[in-house]
Amino acid sequence: MARTRERRDEGTDQFDDLYWEPRSEVIVEDDAFLEKIVAGAELPVLLAAIAAVLRDTTFLPADLMPPLTPIDTEPHPHGDMTADQRQKAAALALTGLRRIREQKIDSVAMLPDSTVREILGYLTGGRDEWADMLTHELDIAERKGGRPGWHFDGVARGRAFSTLIIGAGVGGIAAAYRYAQAGVPFVLVEAGTTVGGTWAKNTYPGVRLDTPTFGYSYSFAQRGDWPHQFARGGEILDYLRDVADRAGITNEIEFSTRLVRLRWDEQARLWEATTRGADGTEQLRRFSAVVSALGQLDRPNIPEIAGAQLYRGAAMHTQEWDHDVDITGKRVAVIGTGASAYQVVPAIVGEVDSLVIFQRSAPWMLPAPNYHHRVTDAFTWLRRKVPHYVQWYRLWVILTGIPGRAHTVTAQENWAGAPASVSPKNQELREYLTARVEEQLEGRPDLLERAIPSYPPGAKRMLRDNKVWAAALRSAKTTLVTEGIERFTETGIVDAAGQEHEVDVVVYATGFKPSDYLDEVEVIGRDGREIHDFWDGDARAYNGITVPGFPNFFLVYGPNVGGVVAGSLHFMLERAVEYSLSAVHEILSRGIAAIDVRPEALDRFVAWVDEGNRKMAWGQPYVRTWYQNGHGRVSQIWPYTNVEYWDITESVNEDDYEFL
Ligand code: NAP
């Protein structure tokens, strides 16, 4: 049955954060201790937190505004404050902590908008155009965005309206949370047996985030006590389960229920959904609207290799890791050197007898010395003692990620350094990253000549380098094969140079089929048209969310919304959910059955994102990446910032839609 949910604690409700902590511990430590803490703090964040706690914006003087120099490789500490600024900021922060101690302050209250603007103005180095988007993330802002400002009963009490949400991963949980807040009845189906989507499926050794943990959470569930700077896969899965529990969603999910078909019933103006249970039984239900939160990177790409059926050893894709296969002391082959492989390889090299890595193209890697580090003691102290410090820190990660590293991968027209690089800045990055690899592979010219990618940095996803990848390549156990794969035998793999590598286990770290959006579901819209026929291999959606001819059908994490060098994933997902709710509000408040995006709106959007992607490293004609689909169009990636996405998803523009 479709349901609505009403359950949240006081306080949590006011601040719209399932992890809201009303009280911190009071500060009792002496000045010497506080000085050490300040030395370990991110100073702009600490000053912002102090200003909020004390309601005193003199802690944010203009001369201590961080310059926020864009990130080339690693984030600049303190937003690239000068040494002089840091010294003054540290002294000021110490004064602030003393005042909090003296006044025994252990909480922070909601801030008026003027104070929010002042603090954000300081943190962003005066970039006022970011303020609205960032307010979406700030618990203690009166205008915190995200929560629907309306309720179903107030708009359409008594109207029969139900929504189907597909998938209980990161996107589906966000959708369920917001639809419940708006009182819009929904059914949430999940093909698997647990929440968590990709984080439930990917359990391979070494799996963890490759973006900073504190930028990887919901605005409505700002967990503070993350143990690692780059969370392990299991930690994220625990978080997602916990969020679903705290939100009261878990018990409402229909697990082991796979959506197989959607058909728009023109007469009834409803979606007819066919779901299949674990026992194969099919169920037919009708819904007013559908929110697809199906993952994009969840259909394993297993390359067709001659003789694969002959091979008698174990074989598995990273996403389907078989933990019953003990790799200890085994001869293992890993095919692929992308984001999954570079986590698996260092994690298993110590355990196996031998490792053969089949590399088609080398990865670029950005320095990340703290990649496996826990959060620091100073950070933990600040989290416990300074109200809201950690939430400001999360905001800081998100705001420095707005421009991210985009400037390092933006192409310059007619750049003579192509195809090795796309601009002078990109060439500089190539040289810097190359020097790092040279240093790490010193004395191993055999590896070095194959470890420097031929394509420009940023043309494919850049990985994080804390030197464990190079160490694994250098291991006496490892053989790097770059000749390509010829065929399988019963006992191993023959490479293109004719050499046979006998292995007990083959790991396909060969990625996914991301261009095939919704490929396991048949979606028949208006006039009997199937969505894949409409797309013809080139998935397109207006704002990444709506598709002409498919009324009341909303994609969360649809085409062209993935960020790679900038931006928060959760922000993009949440905004898509919020936009879909705005559309539902339009339908309810106008008393109409449905809305359908106009084809011209989609064409305009696609032309705009194409223009943006053409200027990026991954959009260059000489680059081949999974960001592009079979037509060569970049259909995965969002080329702009979170702020532009904020702007275009702010409201449902009636000129863009047909009302049915
Ligand atoms: P991927 O980045 O697409 O890498 C696949 C690898 O397999 C590439 O090295 C590719 O080579 C190679 N390959 C593909 N087909 C091949 C073939 N027929 N023969 C030989 N090699 C072949 O896949 P992934 O590593 O699973 O990562 C996919 C995405 O998942 C990432 O970009 C990221 O978005 C996400 N991810 C995130 C995390 C994280 O946050 N922690 C971790 C893992 C994955 P080419 O480069 O030459 O195509």
XYZ file of C-alpha atoms and ligand atoms in Angstrom:
708
model
C 0.000 0.000 0.000
C 1.142 3.509 -0.699
C 1.898 5.263 2.522
C 2.790 8.502 4.136
C 5.087 8.773 7.089
C 5.105 11.143 9.999
C 7.836 10.446 12.487
C 10.671 12.545 13.614
C 12.008 13.845 16.834
C 11.823 17.401 17.939
C 14.914 19.353 17.071
C 15.581 17.051 14.172
C 12.425 18.479 12.689
C 13.380 22.085 13.217
C 16.759 21.649 11.599
C 15.725 18.972 9.109
C 18.731 16.803 9.881
C 18.353 13.191 10.997
C 21.731 13.491 12.705
C 21.049 16.764 14.487
C 22.805 16.878 17.860
C 21.296 19.521 20.118
C 24.225 19.648 22.541
C 27.985 19.512 22.315
C 30.286 18.809 25.244
C 31.397 21.923 27.087
C 35.008 22.973 26.659
C 37.081 22.473 29.809
C 40.580 22.184 28.355
C 43.286 24.746 29.082
C 44.732 27.300 26.684
C 47.768 25.211 25.782
C 45.463 22.391 24.682
C 43.256 24.765 22.724
C 46.288 26.138 20.913
C 47.137 22.652 19.709
C 43.574 22.133 18.556
C 43.586 25.392 16.625
C 46.801 24.298 14.937
C 44.957 21.201 13.676
C 41.766 22.978 12.588
C 40.702 24.190 9.164
C 40.783 27.869 10.115
C 38.026 29.376 7.942
C 35.718 26.592 9.116
C 36.577 27.142 12.760
C 36.080 30.901 12.506
C 32.709 30.371 10.818
C 31.642 27.925 13.525
C 32.737 30.317 16.269
C 30.962 33.262 14.638
C 27.758 31.190 14.484
C 28.001 29.920 18.058
C 28.773 33.356 19.512
C 26.548 35.214 17.037
C 29.490 37.481 16.458
C 30.646 38.083 12.922
C 33.661 40.110 14.041
C 35.322 36.688 13.959
C 35.180 36.945 10.170
C 37.210 40.035 9.291
C 37.554 40.847 5.617
C 41.338 40.659 5.738
C 41.106 37.017 6.836
C 38.798 35.994 4.026
C 40.206 32.846 2.389
C 41.177 33.447 -1.255
C 39.794 30.044 -2.274
C 42.364 29.511 -4.989
C 40.953 26.766 -7.226
C 42.262 23.281 -6.489
C 44.853 21.961 -8.946
C 45.472 18.590 -7.330
C 45.139 18.493 -3.527
C 42.847 20.926 -1.679
C 44.661 24.022 -0.427
C 44.687 24.017 3.377
C 42.627 26.886 4.848
C 41.378 27.916 1.412
C 44.929 29.015 0.581
C 45.177 31.690 3.290
C 48.596 33.296 3.474
C 50.902 32.488 6.406
C 50.111 35.897 7.865
C 46.372 35.304 7.550
C 46.720 31.923 9.194
C 48.621 33.339 12.104
C 46.002 36.025 12.716
C 43.145 33.577 12.162
C 44.636 31.146 14.665
C 44.913 33.870 17.308
C 41.327 34.930 16.659
C 40.083 31.353 16.801
C 41.802 30.857 20.134
C 40.015 33.913 21.516
C 36.741 32.477 20.263
C 37.283 29.072 21.818
C 38.144 30.727 25.133
C 34.910 32.680 25.009
C 32.896 29.554 24.279
C 34.650 27.898 27.231
C 34.063 30.815 29.595
C 30.398 31.040 28.703
C 30.055 27.229 28.778
C 28.208 27.327 25.451
C 27.208 23.898 24.189
C 24.713 24.610 21.426
C 24.065 26.744 18.386
C 20.737 28.251 17.445
C 19.087 28.940 14.117
C 20.733 31.904 12.406
C 18.909 34.821 10.838
C 19.384 35.085 7.133
C 21.579 38.170 7.395
C 24.095 36.303 9.575
C 24.000 33.277 7.254
C 24.805 35.566 4.327
C 27.651 37.172 6.207
C 29.210 33.863 7.172
C 28.785 32.423 3.688
C 30.194 35.624 2.223
C 33.297 35.105 4.330
C 33.662 31.397 3.575
C 33.167 31.802 -0.154
C 35.551 34.722 -0.472
C 32.633 36.982 -1.355
C 31.019 34.779 -3.999
C 27.453 35.785 -3.215
C 26.061 33.890 -6.187
C 26.801 30.637 -4.329
C 24.852 31.621 -1.228
C 21.416 30.248 -2.165
C 22.765 26.886 -3.193
C 24.889 26.606 -0.049
C 21.981 27.567 2.178
C 20.399 24.322 0.973
C 23.098 22.523 2.967
C 23.082 24.550 6.171
C 21.024 23.157 9.066
C 21.050 26.353 11.046
C 19.917 28.586 8.200
C 16.328 29.733 8.473
C 16.027 29.279 4.727
C 17.678 25.870 4.584
C 16.420 24.390 1.355
C 15.288 20.911 0.493
C 12.309 20.415 2.722
C 9.057 20.819 0.758
C 7.264 23.965 1.822
C 3.883 22.343 1.338
C 1.972 19.225 2.371
C -0.236 16.943 0.320
C -3.188 17.447 2.655
C -2.979 21.184 2.279
C -2.963 20.998 -1.515
C -4.993 17.962 -2.513
C -6.513 16.308 0.543
C -8.559 13.301 -0.462
C -7.137 13.055 -3.986
C -6.061 9.567 -4.987
C -2.411 10.005 -5.872
C 0.415 7.561 -5.483
C 4.020 7.457 -6.544
C 6.277 4.569 -7.373
C 9.891 5.053 -6.287
C 12.270 2.557 -7.841
C 15.436 1.606 -6.004
C 16.574 1.992 -2.390
C 20.061 3.288 -3.102
C 21.367 6.784 -2.446
C 18.753 8.401 -4.734
C 15.755 6.312 -3.661
C 16.329 6.981 0.027
C 16.429 10.723 -0.663
C 13.217 10.478 -2.675
C 11.399 8.510 0.013
C 12.514 10.969 2.677
C 11.282 14.033 0.810
C 8.051 12.470 -0.499
C 7.220 11.432 3.046
C 7.860 14.971 4.265
C 5.449 16.296 1.645
C 2.915 13.637 2.592
C 2.851 12.332 -0.980
C 1.957 8.638 -0.814
C 4.565 6.322 -2.299
C 5.582 2.723 -2.742
C 9.323 2.019 -2.806
C 10.451 -1.156 -4.548
C 13.980 -2.514 -4.411
C 15.222 -5.477 -6.425
C 17.822 -6.410 -3.803
C 17.414 -7.462 -0.222
C 18.856 -4.400 1.477
C 19.078 -0.638 1.108
C 22.312 0.870 -0.160
C 22.344 0.282 -3.927
C 25.879 0.385 -5.245
C 27.331 0.343 -1.731
C 25.482 -2.858 -0.942
C 26.652 -4.510 -4.156
C 30.288 -3.451 -4.205
C 32.028 -5.328 -1.421
C 35.329 -6.081 -3.161
C 38.519 -5.825 -1.090
C 39.623 -2.214 -0.701
C 36.295 -0.648 -1.701
C 36.003 2.880 -0.393
C 35.040 6.373 -1.417
C 37.341 8.173 -3.784
C 35.883 11.565 -2.950
C 36.067 13.136 0.527
C 33.643 11.584 3.012
C 32.381 14.905 4.312
C 31.101 15.875 0.885
C 29.280 12.569 0.547
C 26.160 12.753 2.686
C 22.638 14.079 2.498
C 21.774 17.632 3.516
C 19.129 16.022 5.725
C 21.440 13.458 7.311
C 24.705 15.180 8.168
C 26.510 12.457 10.017
C 29.464 13.896 11.916
C 31.376 10.949 13.333
C 32.754 9.447 10.136
C 35.942 7.611 11.042
C 37.798 7.994 7.747
C 38.598 10.918 5.489
C 37.640 8.662 2.570
C 35.025 6.303 3.970
C 35.237 2.561 3.493
C 32.444 0.968 1.497
C 30.991 -0.737 4.580
C 30.891 2.562 6.444
C 28.809 4.147 3.720
C 26.499 1.149 3.600
C 26.023 1.380 7.380
C 25.262 5.083 7.002
C 22.663 4.489 4.297
C 20.989 1.771 6.354
C 21.022 4.029 9.373
C 19.544 6.962 7.429
C 16.751 4.737 6.134
C 16.096 3.524 9.685
C 16.163 6.977 11.213
C 13.831 8.214 8.489
C 11.434 5.350 9.171
C 11.735 4.115 5.593
C 13.321 0.677 5.945
C 10.247 -1.213 7.055
C 8.222 0.253 4.246
C 10.446 -0.896 1.396
C 9.292 -3.785 -0.766
C 12.536 -5.712 -1.073
C 13.219 -8.427 -3.663
C 10.794 -6.631 -5.952
C 12.049 -5.743 -9.391
C 10.303 -3.328 -11.713
C 10.130 -4.908 -15.155
C 7.644 -2.789 -17.097
C 5.996 0.595 -17.022
C 3.170 1.517 -19.369
C 1.450 4.879 -19.548
C -2.287 4.370 -19.661
C -3.495 7.197 -21.855
C -7.141 6.920 -20.751
C -6.540 6.703 -17.039
C -3.465 8.975 -17.179
C -1.677 6.667 -14.839
C 1.418 4.514 -15.011
C 0.772 0.796 -14.995
C 3.749 -0.879 -13.318
C 4.633 -4.546 -13.471
C 6.905 -5.728 -10.689
C 8.358 -9.184 -10.219
C 8.985 -10.778 -6.819
C 11.798 -13.157 -5.909
C 9.544 -16.151 -6.669
C 8.814 -14.810 -10.157
C 5.295 -13.691 -9.388
C 4.299 -10.571 -11.247
C 2.136 -7.836 -9.821
C 0.372 -5.067 -11.724
C -0.247 -1.765 -9.988
C -1.121 1.762 -11.046
C 0.624 4.946 -10.016
C 0.133 8.624 -10.708
C 3.871 9.276 -10.913
C 7.118 7.325 -11.060
C 10.515 8.313 -9.657
C 13.305 6.177 -11.029
C 16.300 6.052 -8.701
C 17.858 3.147 -10.554
C 21.620 3.224 -10.443
C 23.697 4.156 -13.403
C 26.811 2.132 -12.647
C 25.314 -1.225 -11.809
C 25.286 -3.318 -14.951
C 28.674 -5.042 -15.068
C 30.602 -4.822 -18.291
C 32.119 -8.252 -18.913
C 34.116 -8.101 -22.138
C 33.664 -10.930 -24.577
C 36.964 -12.757 -24.643
C 37.492 -15.819 -26.793
C 37.451 -19.085 -24.886
C 35.968 -17.613 -21.697
C 33.699 -20.641 -21.369
C 36.729 -22.960 -21.339
C 38.307 -21.369 -18.302
C 37.925 -23.614 -15.231
C 39.115 -21.254 -12.489
C 37.035 -18.771 -10.541
C 35.961 -15.567 -12.266
C 34.090 -12.582 -10.891
C 33.324 -8.948 -11.611
C 34.342 -6.486 -8.895
C 30.689 -5.697 -8.221
C 29.900 -9.393 -7.808
C 32.806 -10.285 -5.567
C 32.455 -13.867 -4.367
C 33.693 -13.884 -0.793
C 33.624 -17.696 -0.806
C 36.585 -17.604 -3.178
C 39.663 -17.475 -0.995
C 42.345 -15.596 -2.890
C 45.014 -16.234 -0.263
C 48.041 -17.782 -1.922
C 46.271 -17.927 -5.288
C 47.398 -16.793 -8.720
C 45.075 -13.931 -9.579
C 44.478 -11.897 -12.744
C 42.849 -8.467 -12.644
C 41.502 -7.137 -15.941
C 41.193 -3.344 -16.039
C 42.932 -0.468 -14.278
C 40.053 1.905 -13.468
C 38.598 3.139 -10.190
C 37.680 -0.335 -8.924
C 40.947 -2.028 -9.938
C 43.137 0.531 -8.230
C 41.347 -0.239 -4.971
C 41.322 -4.020 -5.380
C 44.918 -4.457 -6.499
C 46.696 -2.849 -3.508
C 44.211 -4.542 -1.161
C 44.964 -8.066 -2.384
C 48.572 -7.952 -3.531
C 49.810 -8.917 -0.077
C 47.508 -11.947 0.080
C 47.925 -13.562 -3.289
C 50.690 -15.760 -4.635
C 50.942 -13.778 -7.867
C 49.063 -11.025 -9.624
C 48.736 -10.352 -13.340
C 47.253 -6.965 -14.211
C 45.859 -6.538 -17.713
C 46.004 -2.833 -18.487
C 44.405 -1.358 -21.588
C 45.105 2.255 -20.668
C 46.961 3.640 -17.668
C 45.058 5.775 -15.154
C 45.908 9.341 -14.128
C 46.165 9.662 -10.379
C 45.825 12.736 -8.195
C 47.916 12.920 -5.029
C 45.930 11.973 -1.923
C 48.393 11.158 0.856
C 45.525 10.991 3.386
C 43.529 8.528 1.290
C 43.583 5.761 3.911
C 43.768 8.052 6.943
C 41.357 8.314 9.807
C 40.092 11.760 10.760
C 42.541 13.541 13.046
C 42.300 13.835 16.834
C 41.924 17.613 16.535
C 39.007 17.115 14.146
C 37.338 14.683 16.554
C 37.763 17.104 19.444
C 36.318 19.972 17.414
C 33.379 17.800 16.395
C 32.595 16.992 20.008
C 33.206 20.421 21.510
C 32.406 23.169 19.004
C 28.719 23.129 18.124
C 28.228 22.493 14.434
C 31.935 22.532 13.535
C 31.593 19.333 11.545
C 28.568 20.595 9.617
C 30.507 23.719 8.670
C 33.361 21.456 7.622
C 30.967 19.472 5.401
C 29.750 22.733 3.888
C 33.378 23.737 3.302
C 34.098 20.544 1.377
C 30.996 21.140 -0.734
C 31.767 24.797 -1.404
C 35.397 24.251 -2.335
C 34.057 21.532 -4.643
C 31.828 23.983 -6.528
C 34.599 24.998 -8.902
C 36.532 21.850 -7.964
C 39.298 21.098 -10.414
C 37.337 22.085 -13.521
C 39.878 24.722 -14.519
C 42.573 22.045 -14.863
C 40.588 20.068 -17.432
C 38.965 22.853 -19.426
C 40.128 22.786 -23.023
C 41.687 25.695 -24.838
C 40.719 26.010 -28.481
C 43.437 25.110 -30.982
C 45.814 24.055 -28.192
C 48.982 22.786 -29.807
C 49.648 20.293 -27.012
C 46.661 18.100 -27.984
C 46.088 15.164 -27.782
C 48.455 14.823 -24.804
C 46.773 17.713 -22.997
C 43.936 20.167 -23.572
C 45.341 23.489 -22.317
C 48.471 24.985 -20.753
C 47.045 24.292 -17.280
C 46.240 20.728 -18.264
C 49.748 20.302 -19.644
C 51.136 21.585 -16.346
C 48.998 19.016 -14.552
C 50.243 16.275 -16.900
C 53.840 17.174 -16.129
C 53.245 17.310 -12.401
C 51.431 13.969 -12.275
C 54.000 12.387 -14.586
C 56.832 13.495 -12.295
C 55.062 11.839 -9.370
C 54.781 8.558 -11.243
C 58.419 8.794 -12.330
C 59.448 9.215 -8.719
C 57.365 6.260 -7.585
C 58.579 3.969 -10.352
C 62.198 5.013 -10.203
C 64.468 2.190 -11.282
C 61.633 0.436 -13.127
C 61.738 1.806 -16.691
C 59.791 -1.279 -17.802
C 56.814 -0.105 -15.719
C 57.283 3.596 -16.195
C 56.987 3.563 -19.962
C 53.563 1.954 -19.585
C 52.331 3.918 -16.567
C 51.987 7.349 -18.156
C 48.622 7.731 -19.904
C 48.640 8.936 -23.480
C 45.358 10.818 -23.075
C 44.948 14.187 -21.281
C 44.518 14.250 -17.507
C 40.831 14.386 -16.685
C 39.662 12.826 -19.947
C 38.739 9.813 -17.813
C 38.112 9.673 -14.099
C 41.271 10.507 -12.155
C 42.128 8.180 -9.294
C 43.585 8.946 -5.856
C 47.226 8.311 -5.318
C 48.649 7.502 -1.928
C 51.437 5.535 -3.589
C 49.945 2.091 -2.990
C 49.169 1.536 -6.680
C 52.780 2.027 -7.754
C 53.941 -0.102 -4.827
C 51.646 -2.902 -5.996
C 52.968 -2.603 -9.557
C 56.526 -2.805 -8.245
C 55.810 -5.887 -6.147
C 57.775 -8.970 -7.141
C 54.433 -10.781 -7.287
C 53.028 -8.491 -9.994
C 53.188 -8.766 -13.762
C 51.804 -5.854 -15.754
C 50.510 -6.907 -19.157
C 49.728 -4.201 -21.708
C 49.721 -6.289 -24.870
C 45.999 -6.988 -24.640
C 44.128 -10.231 -24.133
C 44.001 -12.846 -26.850
C 41.953 -15.634 -25.305
C 41.203 -17.751 -22.296
C 42.492 -21.276 -21.886
C 41.274 -23.833 -19.360
C 43.884 -22.617 -16.917
C 44.472 -18.976 -17.654
C 44.762 -16.160 -20.156
C 46.924 -15.852 -23.250
C 48.008 -12.296 -23.965
C 48.342 -10.761 -27.413
C 52.087 -11.440 -27.371
C 51.273 -15.134 -27.100
C 52.333 -15.574 -23.480
C 50.062 -17.688 -21.290
C 49.388 -16.550 -17.723
C 48.100 -19.401 -15.594
C 45.742 -18.127 -12.938
C 43.329 -19.540 -10.368
C 41.095 -16.487 -10.164
C 40.132 -13.828 -12.729
C 38.781 -10.498 -11.497
C 36.929 -8.404 -14.051
C 37.540 -4.816 -12.965
C 36.131 -3.805 -16.323
C 33.513 -1.319 -15.211
C 29.901 -0.957 -16.178
C 27.543 -0.185 -19.031
C 26.551 3.271 -17.912
C 25.101 4.489 -21.191
C 22.328 1.927 -21.127
C 19.999 3.878 -18.862
C 17.032 1.874 -17.581
C 18.035 -0.999 -19.819
C 16.418 -3.651 -17.658
C 13.040 -1.961 -17.666
C 10.570 -1.533 -20.483
C 9.066 1.956 -20.293
C 6.196 2.592 -22.698
C 5.042 6.188 -22.725
C 2.534 8.215 -24.734
C 1.521 6.853 -28.143
C 2.977 3.474 -27.219
C 6.539 4.676 -27.604
C 9.239 2.822 -25.685
C 11.832 5.000 -24.003
C 14.836 3.145 -25.462
C 13.396 3.562 -28.943
C 13.038 7.246 -28.260
C 16.617 7.479 -27.001
C 18.080 5.225 -29.665
C 21.230 4.713 -27.600
C 21.527 8.393 -26.701
C 19.824 8.821 -23.323
C 18.631 12.374 -22.821
C 16.490 13.986 -20.161
C 15.591 17.594 -19.480
C 17.664 18.702 -16.491
C 18.594 15.007 -16.333
C 15.081 14.433 -14.956
C 12.162 14.466 -17.439
C 11.723 12.928 -20.896
C 9.146 14.111 -23.491
C 6.373 11.611 -24.037
C 6.796 10.104 -20.565
C 4.515 12.157 -18.312
C 5.031 12.203 -14.554
C 8.185 10.129 -14.960
C 11.193 11.504 -13.131
C 14.780 10.325 -13.237
C 17.024 10.805 -10.236
C 20.622 10.652 -11.424
C 19.561 10.519 -15.036
C 21.672 11.394 -18.079
C 24.190 14.259 -17.921
C 24.161 14.922 -14.195
C 27.306 13.037 -13.086
C 30.104 15.182 -11.699
C 33.732 14.158 -12.088
C 35.995 17.076 -11.260
C 33.537 19.215 -9.330
C 30.367 19.087 -7.319
C 28.478 17.023 -4.792
C 26.661 13.894 -5.964
C 24.160 14.084 -3.116
C 23.330 17.663 -4.019
C 22.537 16.651 -7.603
C 20.373 13.718 -6.485
C 18.539 15.701 -3.864
C 17.842 18.496 -6.317
C 16.370 16.063 -8.825
C 14.113 14.695 -6.089
C 13.087 18.197 -5.041
C 12.399 19.173 -8.644
C 10.205 16.105 -9.088
C 8.281 17.122 -5.974
C 7.815 20.618 -7.392
C 6.331 18.963 -10.463
C 3.997 16.896 -8.278
C 2.994 20.091 -6.524
C 2.142 21.666 -9.889
C -0.012 18.666 -10.752
C -1.821 18.699 -7.428
C -2.303 22.430 -7.137
C -3.550 22.775 -10.733
C -5.801 19.752 -10.302
C -4.414 18.177 -13.473
C -3.406 14.594 -14.174
C 0.094 15.004 -15.467
C 2.842 17.105 -16.925
C 4.993 16.234 -19.896
C 8.159 18.081 -20.816
C 8.198 19.670 -24.268
C 10.684 18.269 -26.792
C 12.052 21.765 -27.478
C 12.944 22.173 -23.798
C 14.885 18.928 -23.921
C 16.666 19.911 -27.129
C 17.656 23.240 -25.629
C 19.001 21.564 -22.493
C 20.965 18.966 -24.445
C 22.497 21.626 -26.700
C 23.579 23.527 -23.602
C 25.204 20.580 -21.794
C 26.825 19.450 -25.055
C 28.338 22.889 -25.436
C 29.721 22.651 -21.897
C 31.087 19.135 -22.362
C 32.764 20.059 -25.645
C 34.965 22.430 -23.638
C 36.166 19.747 -21.249
C 38.945 17.179 -21.574
C 36.426 14.319 -21.828
C 34.586 16.050 -24.669
C 37.534 16.258 -27.050
C 37.084 14.372 -30.329
C 40.288 12.370 -29.834
C 39.252 11.040 -26.414
C 37.453 7.731 -25.786
C 35.766 7.213 -22.423
C 32.684 5.602 -20.923
C 31.367 9.109 -20.361
C 30.432 9.015 -24.056
C 27.718 6.809 -25.499
C 27.673 4.880 -28.763
C 26.895 8.094 -30.642
C 30.033 9.708 -29.237
C 27.975 12.164 -27.201
C 28.927 12.691 -23.553
C 25.686 11.552 -21.962
C 26.984 10.951 -18.440
C 28.610 14.135 -17.330
C 27.440 17.473 -15.994
C 29.946 20.030 -17.291
C 28.897 22.951 -15.095
C 28.801 23.585 -11.357
C 26.304 22.679 -8.621
C 25.236 26.324 -8.658
C 24.013 26.144 -12.256
C 22.112 22.972 -11.390
C 20.586 24.777 -8.432
C 19.442 27.540 -10.757
C 17.856 25.334 -13.412
C 16.066 23.117 -10.878
C 14.717 25.945 -8.759
C 11.196 25.660 -10.133
C 9.180 23.926 -12.806
C 9.018 26.394 -15.665
C 5.524 26.176 -17.132
C 6.703 27.114 -20.618
C 8.730 23.932 -20.677
C 5.799 21.611 -19.985
C 2.542 20.481 -21.450
C -0.141 20.072 -18.813
C -2.390 17.060 -19.244
P 36.112 1.821 -15.238
O 36.621 3.050 -14.605
O 35.247 1.916 -16.416
O 37.382 0.935 -15.543
C 37.283 -0.200 -16.298
C 38.670 -0.656 -16.647
O 38.560 -1.832 -17.389
C 39.424 0.364 -17.484
O 40.764 0.332 -17.140
C 39.185 -0.154 -18.887
O 40.181 0.232 -19.795
C 39.234 -1.644 -18.628
N 38.547 -2.418 -19.631
C 37.264 -2.316 -20.007
N 36.994 -3.215 -20.973
C 38.144 -3.878 -21.204
C 38.518 -4.896 -22.092
N 37.645 -5.392 -22.968
N 39.788 -5.345 -22.054
C 40.666 -4.793 -21.198
N 40.384 -3.840 -20.348
C 39.129 -3.375 -20.341
O 35.309 0.901 -14.200
P 35.439 0.897 -12.626
O 36.839 0.863 -12.247
O 34.568 -0.177 -12.102
O 34.837 2.287 -12.231
C 33.645 2.751 -12.828
C 33.138 3.961 -12.093
O 32.590 3.541 -10.863
C 34.180 4.979 -11.696
O 34.531 5.872 -12.681
C 33.500 5.662 -10.567
O 32.556 6.581 -11.046
C 32.797 4.513 -9.907
N 33.640 3.973 -8.833
C 33.743 4.720 -7.705
C 34.496 4.251 -6.691
C 34.566 5.037 -5.450
O 34.095 6.121 -5.296
N 35.162 4.515 -4.477
C 35.174 3.060 -6.780
C 35.037 2.317 -7.928
C 34.254 2.779 -8.950
P 40.069 1.616 -20.614
O 40.374 2.715 -19.643
O 41.067 1.496 -21.674
O 38.667 1.695 -21.125
